Amino acid sequence: MKKTLTVIFLFVISFILIISLIVGIFIKNISDKTNRSLSYFFQTYSTAQKNRQNIADDSISIMVFGLDRRDDLLEKTEVTDTIILANINLKTAKLNLISIPRDLWSYDTNTKVNSIYPLSKDKQNKFQFIQSEFEKITGQKITNTIVISTDNLIDFVQLIGGVDIYLENGFIDDKYPNPDYVANPSPLIPIYKTIKFPAGKNHLDISNITEFVRSRKNAETSANGGTDIGRILRQQLLIEAIIQKIKNSDFIKSPKNLIHLYNFWRQTIETNINDSDIITWGLLLDKNVKNITIQKTTVPTAEYPEVSVIYHPYRFINTQWVYIPEDENYKKLHQFIAKSIGE
């Protein structure tokens, strides 16, 4: 009997040692590939556990910017033509994506809102400046900021193996800026090129992702996919498709893919979200992270007068075509956003 117990004891100890060795090798492998020490991961998780107890709000609001950086012979700019208020309810796992038109006028900075990001470059705390300005405009407490450049988007889509989106209506844009002309303006090179996206399923990858998110002259109205509003709707569609792929496919189940995603996030994305923030939100969402639902909203403009929240005043401000709110305090816009998040 003693011999049997000794064998069982030795077997259990051996099993525990083997499992510990495997886990240790796995953690060491992650540590090496992310260039983070083991103590960093343990400390970050411990911090997240503490933060979890201190978060009183049910939701967080993050500003997401799409930066179309240009530094070529035709244009030099760092404006953010994609501006999204992303609010996620940590209890219900509901993600609200509220797109704000780039041409909305900011009375506080005396610019369009797409110029707030480049203005932040001169500030001591650029993220605090950005969040403060958009708190005035949206009426929401902004906790963090994410800035994604066009190059970031191309690399990310390549990393996840492309993404499929479904278009109710296809479109053709025969005035899409020709990259060859942009790189080398010449009378021998056409200024524009024609791009096509048919109705139905479209696969987006590095060959066409930029054209999909940039095109805005494929129609005269947003209902047909044109203008800035039509472009906003496609960008929302893309974000939803990316989230659904990462959430539902086998991609997220691979430790290798998770490491690639982590390194991409840490090394290339401009943000003030740290690792403990992400873990804290993950702990609060818990199992609901698999059940995230997405609601896409666009701020109504004068294209729909009966429900307009902002409108074009049919005059230029500082020589610029803009949208303005009914009042300089953005009250109606605040109410619209609050209602959209609360629904």
Short mmCIF file of C-alpha atoms in Angstrom, two decimals:
data_model
loop_
_atom_site.label_atom_id
_atom_site.label_comp_id
_atom_site.label_asym_id
_atom_site.label_seq_id
_atom_site.Cartn_x
_atom_site.Cartn_y
_atom_site.Cartn_z
CA MET A 1 0.00 0.00 0.00
CA LYS A 2 2.84 2.39 0.92
CA LYS A 3 4.59 1.53 -2.33
CA THR A 4 1.42 2.34 -4.30
CA LEU A 5 1.02 5.68 -2.53
CA THR A 6 4.68 6.48 -3.19
CA VAL A 7 4.24 5.76 -6.91
CA ILE A 8 1.09 7.92 -7.06
CA PHE A 9 2.85 10.70 -5.15
CA LEU A 10 5.86 10.60 -7.50
CA PHE A 11 3.54 10.57 -10.51
CA VAL A 12 1.61 13.62 -9.27
CA ILE A 13 4.83 15.51 -8.47
CA SER A 14 6.27 14.63 -11.90
CA PHE A 15 3.06 15.72 -13.61
CA ILE A 16 3.07 19.06 -11.77
CA LEU A 17 6.73 19.63 -12.63
CA ILE A 18 6.13 18.83 -16.32
CA ILE A 19 3.12 21.17 -16.49
CA SER A 20 5.08 23.89 -14.67
CA LEU A 21 7.94 23.44 -17.11
CA ILE A 22 5.61 23.69 -20.13
CA VAL A 23 3.89 26.79 -18.72
CA GLY A 24 7.27 28.30 -17.86
CA ILE A 25 8.59 27.70 -21.37
CA PHE A 26 5.37 29.15 -22.85
CA ILE A 27 5.55 32.29 -20.69
CA LYS A 28 9.29 32.63 -21.40
CA ASN A 29 8.57 32.32 -25.12
CA ILE A 30 5.93 35.08 -24.93
CA SER A 31 8.30 37.23 -22.88
CA ASP A 32 11.08 36.85 -25.46
CA LYS A 33 8.83 37.55 -28.45
CA THR A 34 7.20 40.61 -26.89
CA ASN A 35 10.41 41.93 -25.35
CA ARG A 36 8.65 42.17 -22.00
CA SER A 37 9.95 40.64 -18.77
CA LEU A 38 7.94 38.10 -16.80
CA SER A 39 7.76 40.52 -13.88
CA TYR A 40 6.22 43.11 -16.22
CA PHE A 41 3.32 40.79 -17.07
CA PHE A 42 2.69 39.84 -13.44
CA GLN A 43 2.87 43.47 -12.32
CA THR A 44 0.58 44.62 -15.15
CA TYR A 45 -2.01 41.98 -14.28
CA SER A 46 -1.82 42.93 -10.60
CA THR A 47 -2.36 46.60 -11.51
CA ALA A 48 -5.33 45.67 -13.69
CA GLN A 49 -6.91 43.76 -10.81
CA LYS A 50 -6.61 46.84 -8.59
CA ASN A 51 -7.94 49.15 -11.30
CA ARG A 52 -10.89 46.85 -11.78
CA GLN A 53 -12.07 47.60 -8.26
CA ASN A 54 -11.77 51.37 -8.75
CA ILE A 55 -13.76 51.80 -11.98
CA ALA A 56 -17.16 53.19 -11.08
CA ASP A 57 -18.50 53.94 -14.57
CA ASP A 58 -20.28 51.30 -16.59
CA SER A 59 -18.81 52.56 -19.85
CA ILE A 60 -15.71 54.14 -21.32
CA SER A 61 -15.43 56.54 -24.27
CA ILE A 62 -12.41 56.57 -26.57
CA MET A 63 -11.66 58.87 -29.50
CA VAL A 64 -10.46 56.99 -32.58
CA PHE A 65 -8.79 58.92 -35.38
CA GLY A 66 -7.89 57.84 -38.89
CA LEU A 67 -4.78 59.77 -39.88
CA ASP A 68 -4.24 60.20 -43.61
CA ARG A 69 -0.73 61.61 -43.43
CA ARG A 70 0.43 63.29 -46.65
CA ASP A 71 3.96 64.46 -47.38
CA ASP A 72 4.31 64.51 -51.14
CA LEU A 73 4.70 67.01 -53.97
CA LEU A 74 0.99 67.87 -53.93
CA GLU A 75 0.15 68.07 -50.25
CA LYS A 76 1.63 68.10 -46.77
CA THR A 77 -0.90 67.49 -44.02
CA GLU A 78 -1.64 65.49 -40.87
CA VAL A 79 -5.38 66.00 -40.55
CA THR A 80 -7.60 63.18 -39.30
CA ASP A 81 -10.43 62.72 -41.77
CA THR A 82 -11.84 59.77 -39.80
CA ILE A 83 -13.12 60.71 -36.34
CA ILE A 84 -15.06 58.20 -34.25
CA LEU A 85 -16.30 58.30 -30.68
CA ALA A 86 -16.17 54.68 -29.51
CA ASN A 87 -18.16 54.00 -26.36
CA ILE A 88 -18.25 50.52 -24.85
CA ASN A 89 -20.53 49.47 -22.02
CA LEU A 90 -18.46 47.20 -19.78
CA LYS A 91 -21.57 45.48 -18.36
CA THR A 92 -23.60 44.87 -21.50
CA ALA A 93 -20.65 44.58 -23.95
CA LYS A 94 -22.33 47.02 -26.32
CA LEU A 95 -19.97 49.01 -28.53
CA ASN A 96 -21.28 52.27 -29.96
CA LEU A 97 -19.37 53.76 -32.90
CA ILE A 98 -20.44 57.37 -33.42
CA SER A 99 -18.77 58.99 -36.42
CA ILE A 100 -18.25 62.75 -36.37
CA PRO A 101 -17.90 64.56 -39.73
CA ARG A 102 -14.42 65.95 -40.29
CA ASP A 103 -15.90 69.31 -41.40
CA LEU A 104 -17.61 70.03 -38.07
CA TRP A 105 -16.42 73.42 -36.82
CA SER A 106 -14.61 73.66 -33.49
CA TYR A 107 -15.28 77.09 -31.99
CA ASP A 108 -12.70 76.58 -29.27
CA THR A 109 -9.79 75.99 -31.68
CA ASN A 110 -11.22 78.02 -34.58
CA THR A 111 -10.65 75.08 -36.94
CA LYS A 112 -12.42 72.07 -38.34
CA VAL A 113 -12.31 69.12 -35.96
CA ASN A 114 -10.00 67.22 -38.29
CA SER A 115 -7.29 69.77 -37.46
CA ILE A 116 -7.41 69.23 -33.69
CA TYR A 117 -4.93 66.34 -33.89
CA PRO A 118 -2.18 68.30 -35.72
CA LEU A 119 -2.73 71.20 -33.27
CA SER A 120 -2.01 68.80 -30.41
CA LYS A 121 1.57 68.30 -31.61
CA ASP A 122 2.54 71.64 -30.03
CA LYS A 123 0.98 70.79 -26.67
CA GLN A 124 2.84 69.42 -23.65
CA ASN A 125 0.23 66.68 -23.23
CA LYS A 126 -1.26 66.12 -26.66
CA PHE A 127 -3.69 63.40 -25.58
CA GLN A 128 -5.09 65.54 -22.79
CA PHE A 129 -5.54 68.40 -25.26
CA ILE A 130 -7.34 66.19 -27.81
CA GLN A 131 -9.62 64.64 -25.21
CA SER A 132 -10.46 67.98 -23.63
CA GLU A 133 -11.47 69.47 -27.00
CA PHE A 134 -13.66 66.52 -27.93
CA GLU A 135 -15.27 66.43 -24.50
CA LYS A 136 -16.56 69.93 -25.27
CA ILE A 137 -17.85 68.79 -28.65
CA THR A 138 -19.36 65.41 -27.69
CA GLY A 139 -20.44 66.06 -24.12
CA GLN A 140 -18.81 62.77 -23.07
CA LYS A 141 -15.94 62.06 -20.69
CA ILE A 142 -13.14 60.86 -22.99
CA THR A 143 -10.79 58.41 -21.29
CA ASN A 144 -8.35 57.59 -24.09
CA THR A 145 -7.25 58.28 -27.65
CA ILE A 146 -6.19 56.04 -30.55
CA VAL A 147 -4.60 57.33 -33.76
CA ILE A 148 -4.38 54.92 -36.71
CA SER A 149 -2.57 55.98 -39.87
CA THR A 150 -3.35 54.67 -43.34
CA ASP A 151 -0.10 52.68 -43.26
CA ASN A 152 -1.14 51.18 -39.90
CA LEU A 153 -4.44 50.08 -41.44
CA ILE A 154 -2.73 48.43 -44.40
CA ASP A 155 -0.32 46.55 -42.12
CA PHE A 156 -3.10 45.50 -39.76
CA VAL A 157 -5.34 44.13 -42.51
CA GLN A 158 -2.37 42.19 -43.85
CA LEU A 159 -1.67 40.84 -40.35
CA ILE A 160 -5.17 39.39 -39.95
CA GLY A 161 -5.28 37.99 -43.49
CA GLY A 162 -7.71 40.50 -44.96
CA VAL A 163 -11.36 40.99 -44.12
CA ASP A 164 -14.68 40.43 -45.90
CA ILE A 165 -17.37 43.11 -46.03
CA TYR A 166 -20.81 43.12 -47.63
CA LEU A 167 -21.98 46.12 -49.65
CA GLU A 168 -25.68 46.63 -50.24
CA ASN A 169 -24.78 48.88 -53.16
CA GLY A 170 -21.58 48.69 -55.16
CA PHE A 171 -19.82 51.82 -56.38
CA ILE A 172 -17.44 53.15 -59.00
CA ASP A 173 -15.19 56.14 -58.39
CA ASP A 174 -13.58 57.52 -61.54
CA LYS A 175 -12.00 60.45 -59.70
CA TYR A 176 -9.86 58.56 -57.23
CA PRO A 177 -6.40 60.22 -56.90
CA ASN A 178 -3.85 58.23 -58.87
CA PRO A 179 -0.98 57.22 -56.50
CA ASP A 180 1.45 57.26 -59.42
CA TYR A 181 0.58 60.88 -60.16
CA VAL A 182 0.76 61.83 -56.48
CA ALA A 183 4.25 60.34 -56.28
CA ASN A 184 5.37 61.95 -59.54
CA PRO A 185 3.11 64.72 -60.93
CA SER A 186 3.53 64.62 -64.67
CA PRO A 187 1.35 65.47 -67.68
CA LEU A 188 2.11 61.93 -68.92
CA ILE A 189 0.41 60.34 -65.89
CA PRO A 190 -3.38 60.47 -65.38
CA ILE A 191 -4.39 62.51 -62.31
CA TYR A 192 -7.21 60.11 -61.47
CA LYS A 193 -7.87 56.41 -61.76
CA THR A 194 -11.07 54.40 -61.64
CA ILE A 195 -11.81 52.04 -58.75
CA LYS A 196 -14.71 49.59 -58.47
CA PHE A 197 -16.35 47.73 -55.60
CA PRO A 198 -19.34 45.58 -56.63
CA ALA A 199 -22.49 45.01 -54.60
CA GLY A 200 -22.29 41.97 -52.36
CA LYS A 201 -19.25 40.39 -50.73
CA ASN A 202 -15.89 42.14 -51.14
CA HIS A 203 -12.54 40.94 -49.81
CA LEU A 204 -10.35 43.77 -48.57
CA ASP A 205 -6.59 43.38 -48.32
CA ILE A 206 -3.46 45.45 -48.91
CA SER A 207 -4.36 45.79 -52.60
CA ASN A 208 -7.61 47.71 -52.09
CA ILE A 209 -8.13 48.65 -48.43
CA THR A 210 -6.87 52.23 -48.89
CA GLU A 211 -9.17 52.84 -51.85
CA PHE A 212 -12.16 51.49 -49.91
CA VAL A 213 -11.73 53.81 -46.92
CA ARG A 214 -10.64 56.91 -48.87
CA SER A 215 -13.07 57.08 -51.79
CA ARG A 216 -15.74 59.79 -51.47
CA LYS A 217 -16.44 60.95 -55.04
CA ASN A 218 -18.16 57.82 -56.26
CA ALA A 219 -21.61 59.45 -55.98
CA GLU A 220 -23.20 62.84 -55.33
CA THR A 221 -25.15 61.74 -52.26
CA SER A 222 -24.30 59.75 -49.14
CA ALA A 223 -27.30 57.48 -49.79
CA ASN A 224 -25.44 56.19 -52.84
CA GLY A 225 -22.15 55.86 -51.00
CA GLY A 226 -20.59 59.18 -51.97
CA THR A 227 -19.50 62.30 -50.03
CA ASP A 228 -17.79 62.27 -46.64
CA ILE A 229 -20.89 60.73 -45.02
CA GLY A 230 -20.87 57.79 -47.43
CA ARG A 231 -17.20 57.27 -46.68
CA ILE A 232 -17.94 57.34 -42.95
CA LEU A 233 -20.54 54.59 -43.36
CA ARG A 234 -18.03 52.36 -45.19
CA GLN A 235 -15.40 52.97 -42.51
CA GLN A 236 -17.88 51.92 -39.83
CA LEU A 237 -18.65 48.81 -41.86
CA LEU A 238 -14.94 47.99 -42.04
CA ILE A 239 -14.43 48.41 -38.29
CA GLU A 240 -17.37 46.13 -37.59
CA ALA A 241 -16.03 43.48 -39.99
CA ILE A 242 -12.57 43.59 -38.39
CA ILE A 243 -13.99 43.20 -34.88
CA GLN A 244 -16.23 40.33 -35.96
CA LYS A 245 -13.33 38.51 -37.64
CA ILE A 246 -11.03 38.81 -34.65
CA LYS A 247 -13.81 37.86 -32.25
CA ASN A 248 -15.35 34.94 -34.13
CA SER A 249 -12.61 33.36 -36.22
CA ASP A 250 -9.83 31.00 -35.15
CA PHE A 251 -7.38 33.88 -35.52
CA ILE A 252 -7.69 34.97 -31.89
CA LYS A 253 -7.22 31.41 -30.60
CA SER A 254 -3.63 31.26 -31.84
CA PRO A 255 -0.96 32.37 -29.30
CA LYS A 256 1.26 33.28 -32.27
CA ASN A 257 -1.41 35.61 -33.66
CA LEU A 258 -1.97 37.16 -30.24
CA ILE A 259 1.74 37.92 -29.96
CA HIS A 260 1.73 39.49 -33.44
CA LEU A 261 -1.31 41.60 -32.52
CA TYR A 262 0.27 42.70 -29.26
CA ASN A 263 3.55 43.70 -30.91
CA PHE A 264 1.70 45.52 -33.68
CA TRP A 265 -0.36 47.43 -31.12
CA ARG A 266 2.57 48.32 -28.87
CA GLN A 267 5.07 49.19 -31.59
CA THR A 268 3.01 51.01 -34.22
CA ILE A 269 -0.21 52.49 -32.82
CA GLU A 270 -0.18 55.99 -31.31
CA THR A 271 -2.28 55.83 -28.15
CA ASN A 272 -2.37 56.51 -24.42
CA ILE A 273 -4.00 53.15 -23.70
CA ASN A 274 -1.58 50.98 -21.74
CA ASP A 275 -1.50 47.23 -21.18
CA SER A 276 -3.10 47.41 -17.74
CA ASP A 277 -6.03 49.37 -19.25
CA ILE A 278 -6.69 46.60 -21.77
CA ILE A 279 -6.48 43.86 -19.14
CA THR A 280 -8.74 45.85 -16.79
CA TRP A 281 -11.41 46.21 -19.47
CA GLY A 282 -11.04 42.54 -20.35
CA LEU A 283 -11.57 41.54 -16.71
CA LEU A 284 -14.67 43.74 -16.47
CA LEU A 285 -16.12 42.40 -19.71
CA ASP A 286 -15.20 38.84 -18.68
CA LYS A 287 -17.09 36.28 -20.77
CA ASN A 288 -19.16 39.03 -22.41
CA VAL A 289 -16.17 39.87 -24.60
CA LYS A 290 -17.34 37.11 -26.96
CA ASN A 291 -20.80 38.67 -27.14
CA ILE A 292 -19.86 42.22 -28.06
CA THR A 293 -22.60 43.88 -30.11
CA ILE A 294 -21.92 46.86 -32.34
CA GLN A 295 -24.13 49.86 -33.02
CA LYS A 296 -23.04 52.23 -35.79
CA THR A 297 -24.26 55.82 -35.72
CA THR A 298 -23.59 58.87 -37.89
CA VAL A 299 -24.29 62.38 -36.68
CA PRO A 300 -27.24 63.67 -38.79
CA THR A 301 -26.33 66.59 -41.05
CA ALA A 302 -28.30 69.05 -43.16
CA GLU A 303 -28.67 66.34 -45.81
CA TYR A 304 -31.59 65.23 -43.62
CA PRO A 305 -33.11 68.53 -42.35
CA GLU A 306 -35.87 66.93 -40.30
CA VAL A 307 -33.36 65.23 -37.99
CA SER A 308 -30.36 67.49 -38.49
CA VAL A 309 -28.04 67.93 -35.52
CA ILE A 310 -25.39 69.90 -37.39
CA TYR A 311 -25.76 71.73 -40.68
CA HIS A 312 -23.90 73.56 -43.43
CA PRO A 313 -24.69 77.29 -43.07
CA TYR A 314 -24.27 77.96 -46.83
CA ARG A 315 -21.41 80.28 -46.07
CA PHE A 316 -17.74 79.74 -45.53
CA ILE A 317 -16.00 80.18 -42.19
CA ASN A 318 -12.37 81.27 -42.54
CA THR A 319 -12.76 80.38 -46.25
CA GLN A 320 -13.62 76.79 -45.30
CA TRP A 321 -16.72 74.69 -46.07
CA VAL A 322 -17.99 73.52 -42.69
CA TYR A 323 -20.76 72.05 -40.59
CA ILE A 324 -21.83 74.00 -37.52
CA PRO A 325 -24.12 73.16 -34.57
CA GLU A 326 -27.21 75.16 -33.67
CA ASP A 327 -25.31 76.76 -30.79
CA GLU A 328 -21.66 77.13 -29.86
CA ASN A 329 -22.13 74.86 -26.83
CA TYR A 330 -23.10 71.85 -29.02
CA LYS A 331 -26.13 71.12 -26.82
CA LYS A 332 -28.16 69.33 -29.49
CA LEU A 333 -25.13 67.24 -30.47
CA HIS A 334 -24.52 66.36 -26.79
CA GLN A 335 -28.14 65.22 -26.48
CA PHE A 336 -27.94 63.17 -29.68
CA ILE A 337 -24.77 61.38 -28.59
CA ALA A 338 -26.05 60.73 -25.06
CA LYS A 339 -29.26 59.25 -26.46
CA SER A 340 -27.35 57.10 -28.96
CA ILE A 341 -25.14 55.67 -26.22
CA GLY A 342 -28.07 55.14 -23.87
CA GLU A 343 -30.20 53.21 -26.37
#
